Amino acid sequence: MSDCLFCKIIAGEIPSEKVHETSTTFAFRDINPQSNVHVLVVPKAHHEDAAALAAADPRLLADVITAGAAVAKQEGIDESGYRLVFNTGEHAGRTVFHAHLHVLGGEQLGLFGRPGS
Ligand code: 5GP
Ligand code: ZN
């Protein structure tokens, strides 16, 4: 999609700090990290969100999660632990409409749910 931020990052039209890549996925550091390690894993093919990706191409969704685990290992947080997150919709604070998996870790993470909890 020509007007999609993450499609432009995958194409190299917008710079990013690449962390990991496979034939079907691309991973780069979040520009506004919420933890010491905060990497985004995206499918190279454009799908609007995680549910749309699962419906259209479940194998590609598995590729994204497998890449997330590979990123955690590469970043040295596979044993200390990490969180994989897909945000969907306004209440989850979703801002970019190309499915993306957040890989968060590198420190003790807070509980998640309501702000401040
Ligand atoms: P969402 O809130 O949609 O789940 O996550 C979008 C994420 O993309 C946010 O964590 C935000 O910081 C990150 N982000 C937005 N624009 C850019 C960008 O241009 N480059 C990078 N590396 N991350 C971005
Ligand atoms: Zn896209």
PDB file of C-alpha atoms and ligand atoms in Angstrom:
ATOM      1  CA  MET A   1       0.000   0.000   0.000  1.00  0.00           C
ATOM      2  CA  SER A   2       1.580   3.251  -1.137  1.00  0.00           C
ATOM      3  CA  ASP A   3       0.365   5.402   1.761  1.00  0.00           C
ATOM      4  CA  CYS A   4       1.214   2.932   4.552  1.00  0.00           C
ATOM      5  CA  LEU A   5       4.032   3.949   6.932  1.00  0.00           C
ATOM      6  CA  PHE A   6       5.200   0.403   7.602  1.00  0.00           C
ATOM      7  CA  CYS A   7       5.079  -0.577   3.898  1.00  0.00           C
ATOM      8  CA  LYS A   8       7.392   2.412   3.314  1.00  0.00           C
ATOM      9  CA  ILE A   9       9.718   1.248   6.113  1.00  0.00           C
ATOM     10  CA  ILE A  10       9.819  -2.285   4.635  1.00  0.00           C
ATOM     11  CA  ALA A  11      10.616  -0.813   1.217  1.00  0.00           C
ATOM     12  CA  GLY A  12      13.416   1.301   2.734  1.00  0.00           C
ATOM     13  CA  GLU A  13      11.698   4.547   1.691  1.00  0.00           C
ATOM     14  CA  ILE A  14      11.590   5.605   5.352  1.00  0.00           C
ATOM     15  CA  PRO A  15      14.689   4.797   7.421  1.00  0.00           C
ATOM     16  CA  SER A  16      14.491   2.417  10.366  1.00  0.00           C
ATOM     17  CA  GLU A  17      16.889   0.511  12.592  1.00  0.00           C
ATOM     18  CA  LYS A  18      16.574  -3.009  11.234  1.00  0.00           C
ATOM     19  CA  VAL A  19      16.921  -5.798  13.774  1.00  0.00           C
ATOM     20  CA  HIS A  20      15.901  -8.946  11.886  1.00  0.00           C
ATOM     21  CA  GLU A  21      14.559 -10.004   8.505  1.00  0.00           C
ATOM     22  CA  THR A  22      13.202 -13.144   6.873  1.00  0.00           C
ATOM     23  CA  SER A  23      11.734 -13.691   3.421  1.00  0.00           C
ATOM     24  CA  THR A  24       8.279 -12.819   4.793  1.00  0.00           C
ATOM     25  CA  THR A  25       8.921 -10.547   7.818  1.00  0.00           C
ATOM     26  CA  PHE A  26      10.835  -7.405   8.780  1.00  0.00           C
ATOM     27  CA  ALA A  27      11.715  -6.232  12.298  1.00  0.00           C
ATOM     28  CA  PHE A  28      12.909  -2.801  13.429  1.00  0.00           C
ATOM     29  CA  ARG A  29      13.246  -0.795  16.654  1.00  0.00           C
ATOM     30  CA  ASP A  30      10.223   1.200  17.770  1.00  0.00           C
ATOM     31  CA  ILE A  31      10.863   4.943  17.422  1.00  0.00           C
ATOM     32  CA  ASN A  32       9.288   5.566  20.853  1.00  0.00           C
ATOM     33  CA  PRO A  33      10.406   2.589  22.969  1.00  0.00           C
ATOM     34  CA  GLN A  34       8.267   1.586  25.939  1.00  0.00           C
ATOM     35  CA  SER A  35      10.901  -0.745  27.407  1.00  0.00           C
ATOM     36  CA  ASN A  36      14.653  -1.328  27.071  1.00  0.00           C
ATOM     37  CA  VAL A  37      13.959  -3.663  24.172  1.00  0.00           C
ATOM     38  CA  HIS A  38      11.026  -2.624  21.970  1.00  0.00           C
ATOM     39  CA  VAL A  39      11.021  -4.070  18.473  1.00  0.00           C
ATOM     40  CA  LEU A  40       8.207  -4.192  15.927  1.00  0.00           C
ATOM     41  CA  VAL A  41       7.826  -7.267  13.691  1.00  0.00           C
ATOM     42  CA  VAL A  42       5.739  -6.801  10.566  1.00  0.00           C
ATOM     43  CA  PRO A  43       4.710  -9.094   7.727  1.00  0.00           C
ATOM     44  CA  LYS A  44       6.140  -7.781   4.453  1.00  0.00           C
ATOM     45  CA  ALA A  45       2.701  -8.191   2.890  1.00  0.00           C
ATOM     46  CA  HIS A  46       0.206  -5.529   3.935  1.00  0.00           C
ATOM     47  CA  HIS A  47      -2.589  -6.741   6.232  1.00  0.00           C
ATOM     48  CA  GLU A  48      -4.582  -4.274   8.301  1.00  0.00           C
ATOM     49  CA  ASP A  49      -4.424  -5.987  11.692  1.00  0.00           C
ATOM     50  CA  ALA A  50      -3.654  -9.277  13.407  1.00  0.00           C
ATOM     51  CA  ALA A  51      -7.144 -10.723  12.903  1.00  0.00           C
ATOM     52  CA  ALA A  52      -7.142  -9.839   9.195  1.00  0.00           C
ATOM     53  CA  LEU A  53      -3.690 -11.406   8.887  1.00  0.00           C
ATOM     54  CA  ALA A  54      -4.837 -14.577  10.672  1.00  0.00           C
ATOM     55  CA  ALA A  55      -7.876 -14.872   8.397  1.00  0.00           C
ATOM     56  CA  ALA A  56      -5.968 -14.194   5.169  1.00  0.00           C
ATOM     57  CA  ASP A  57      -2.704 -16.038   5.808  1.00  0.00           C
ATOM     58  CA  PRO A  58      -2.348 -17.967   9.097  1.00  0.00           C
ATOM     59  CA  ARG A  59       1.091 -19.220   8.103  1.00  0.00           C
ATOM     60  CA  LEU A  60       2.316 -15.653   7.720  1.00  0.00           C
ATOM     61  CA  LEU A  61       0.964 -14.857  11.208  1.00  0.00           C
ATOM     62  CA  ALA A  62       3.007 -17.802  12.493  1.00  0.00           C
ATOM     63  CA  ASP A  63       6.037 -16.402  10.637  1.00  0.00           C
ATOM     64  CA  VAL A  64       5.575 -13.077  12.473  1.00  0.00           C
ATOM     65  CA  ILE A  65       5.413 -14.776  15.882  1.00  0.00           C
ATOM     66  CA  THR A  66       8.385 -17.017  15.062  1.00  0.00           C
ATOM     67  CA  ALA A  67      10.332 -13.905  14.013  1.00  0.00           C
ATOM     68  CA  GLY A  68       9.335 -12.269  17.324  1.00  0.00           C
ATOM     69  CA  ALA A  69      10.861 -15.182  19.208  1.00  0.00           C
ATOM     70  CA  ALA A  70      14.003 -14.961  17.043  1.00  0.00           C
ATOM     71  CA  VAL A  71      14.260 -11.243  17.845  1.00  0.00           C
ATOM     72  CA  ALA A  72      13.955 -12.005  21.574  1.00  0.00           C
ATOM     73  CA  LYS A  73      16.779 -14.531  21.307  1.00  0.00           C
ATOM     74  CA  GLN A  74      18.936 -12.166  19.247  1.00  0.00           C
ATOM     75  CA  GLU A  75      18.347  -9.351  21.776  1.00  0.00           C
ATOM     76  CA  GLY A  76      19.259 -11.704  24.642  1.00  0.00           C
ATOM     77  CA  ILE A  77      15.868 -11.548  26.376  1.00  0.00           C
ATOM     78  CA  ASP A  78      14.559 -15.017  25.544  1.00  0.00           C
ATOM     79  CA  GLU A  79      15.487 -16.371  28.970  1.00  0.00           C
ATOM     80  CA  SER A  80      14.666 -13.281  31.065  1.00  0.00           C
ATOM     81  CA  GLY A  81      11.271 -13.076  29.372  1.00  0.00           C
ATOM     82  CA  TYR A  82       9.391 -10.820  27.004  1.00  0.00           C
ATOM     83  CA  ARG A  83       5.914  -9.762  25.969  1.00  0.00           C
ATOM     84  CA  LEU A  84       4.383 -10.069  22.492  1.00  0.00           C
ATOM     85  CA  VAL A  85       1.535  -7.593  21.835  1.00  0.00           C
ATOM     86  CA  PHE A  86      -0.838  -6.859  18.969  1.00  0.00           C
ATOM     87  CA  ASN A  87      -2.864  -3.683  19.539  1.00  0.00           C
ATOM     88  CA  THR A  88      -6.221  -3.434  17.775  1.00  0.00           C
ATOM     89  CA  GLY A  89      -8.460  -0.351  17.734  1.00  0.00           C
ATOM     90  CA  GLU A  90      -8.726   2.919  19.604  1.00  0.00           C
ATOM     91  CA  HIS A  91      -8.863   1.653  23.201  1.00  0.00           C
ATOM     92  CA  ALA A  92      -5.634  -0.278  22.665  1.00  0.00           C
ATOM     93  CA  GLY A  93      -3.943   2.866  21.346  1.00  0.00           C
ATOM     94  CA  ARG A  94      -3.533   1.506  17.837  1.00  0.00           C
ATOM     95  CA  THR A  95      -1.969   4.094  15.506  1.00  0.00           C
ATOM     96  CA  VAL A  96      -0.552   2.261  12.463  1.00  0.00           C
ATOM     97  CA  PHE A  97      -2.809   0.155  10.263  1.00  0.00           C
ATOM     98  CA  HIS A  98      -0.326  -2.456   9.063  1.00  0.00           C
ATOM     99  CA  ALA A  99      -0.338  -5.518  11.351  1.00  0.00           C
ATOM    100  CA  HIS A 100       2.627  -5.383  13.730  1.00  0.00           C
ATOM    101  CA  LEU A 101       3.819  -7.406  16.672  1.00  0.00           C
ATOM    102  CA  HIS A 102       5.442  -5.518  19.557  1.00  0.00           C
ATOM    103  CA  VAL A 103       8.336  -7.399  21.223  1.00  0.00           C
ATOM    104  CA  LEU A 104       8.879  -5.857  24.670  1.00  0.00           C
ATOM    105  CA  GLY A 105      11.426  -6.769  27.333  1.00  0.00           C
ATOM    106  CA  GLY A 106      14.903  -6.177  28.658  1.00  0.00           C
ATOM    107  CA  GLU A 107      13.581  -5.168  32.088  1.00  0.00           C
ATOM    108  CA  GLN A 108      10.749  -6.083  34.447  1.00  0.00           C
ATOM    109  CA  LEU A 109       7.549  -5.073  32.650  1.00  0.00           C
ATOM    110  CA  GLY A 110       4.523  -3.643  34.453  1.00  0.00           C
ATOM    111  CA  LEU A 111       1.123  -5.224  34.591  1.00  0.00           C
ATOM    112  CA  PHE A 112      -1.004  -4.337  31.606  1.00  0.00           C
ATOM    113  CA  GLY A 113      -4.581  -3.200  31.312  1.00  0.00           C
ATOM    114  CA  ARG A 114      -5.736   0.093  32.798  1.00  0.00           C
ATOM    115  CA  PRO A 115      -3.282   3.025  32.782  1.00  0.00           C
ATOM    116  CA  GLY A 116      -1.126   2.996  35.898  1.00  0.00           C
ATOM    117  CA  SER A 117      -2.090  -0.562  36.845  1.00  0.00           C
TER     118      SER A 117
HETATM  119  P1  5GP B   1       0.503   0.776  17.684  1.00  0.00           P
HETATM  120  O1  5GP B   1       0.241   1.878  18.673  1.00  0.00           O
HETATM  121  O2  5GP B   1      -0.217   1.027  16.378  1.00  0.00           O
HETATM  122  O3  5GP B   1       0.279  -0.594  18.219  1.00  0.00           O
HETATM  123  O4  5GP B   1       2.065   0.823  17.420  1.00  0.00           O
HETATM  124  C1  5GP B   1       2.666   1.624  16.471  1.00  0.00           C
HETATM  125  C2  5GP B   1       4.086   1.777  16.917  1.00  0.00           C
HETATM  126  O5  5GP B   1       4.838   2.293  15.842  1.00  0.00           O
HETATM  127  C3  5GP B   1       4.261   2.760  18.088  1.00  0.00           C
HETATM  128  O6  5GP B   1       4.849   2.079  19.189  1.00  0.00           O
HETATM  129  C4  5GP B   1       5.158   3.853  17.502  1.00  0.00           C
HETATM  130  O7  5GP B   1       6.102   4.345  18.438  1.00  0.00           O
HETATM  131  C5  5GP B   1       5.809   3.159  16.325  1.00  0.00           C
HETATM  132  N1  5GP B   1       6.143   4.046  15.239  1.00  0.00           N
HETATM  133  C6  5GP B   1       5.343   5.005  14.686  1.00  0.00           C
HETATM  134  N2  5GP B   1       5.970   5.610  13.679  1.00  0.00           N
HETATM  135  C7  5GP B   1       7.196   5.029  13.572  1.00  0.00           C
HETATM  136  C8  5GP B   1       8.307   5.237  12.695  1.00  0.00           C
HETATM  137  O8  5GP B   1       8.300   6.066  11.786  1.00  0.00           O
HETATM  138  N3  5GP B   1       9.408   4.448  12.898  1.00  0.00           N
HETATM  139  C9  5GP B   1       9.450   3.500  13.879  1.00  0.00           C
HETATM  140  N4  5GP B   1      10.583   2.804  13.997  1.00  0.00           N
HETATM  141  N5  5GP B   1       8.423   3.274  14.714  1.00  0.00           N
HETATM  142  C10 5GP B   1       7.308   4.036  14.558  1.00  0.00           C
HETATM  143 ZN    ZN B   2       1.412  -1.599   4.929  1.00  0.00          ZN
END
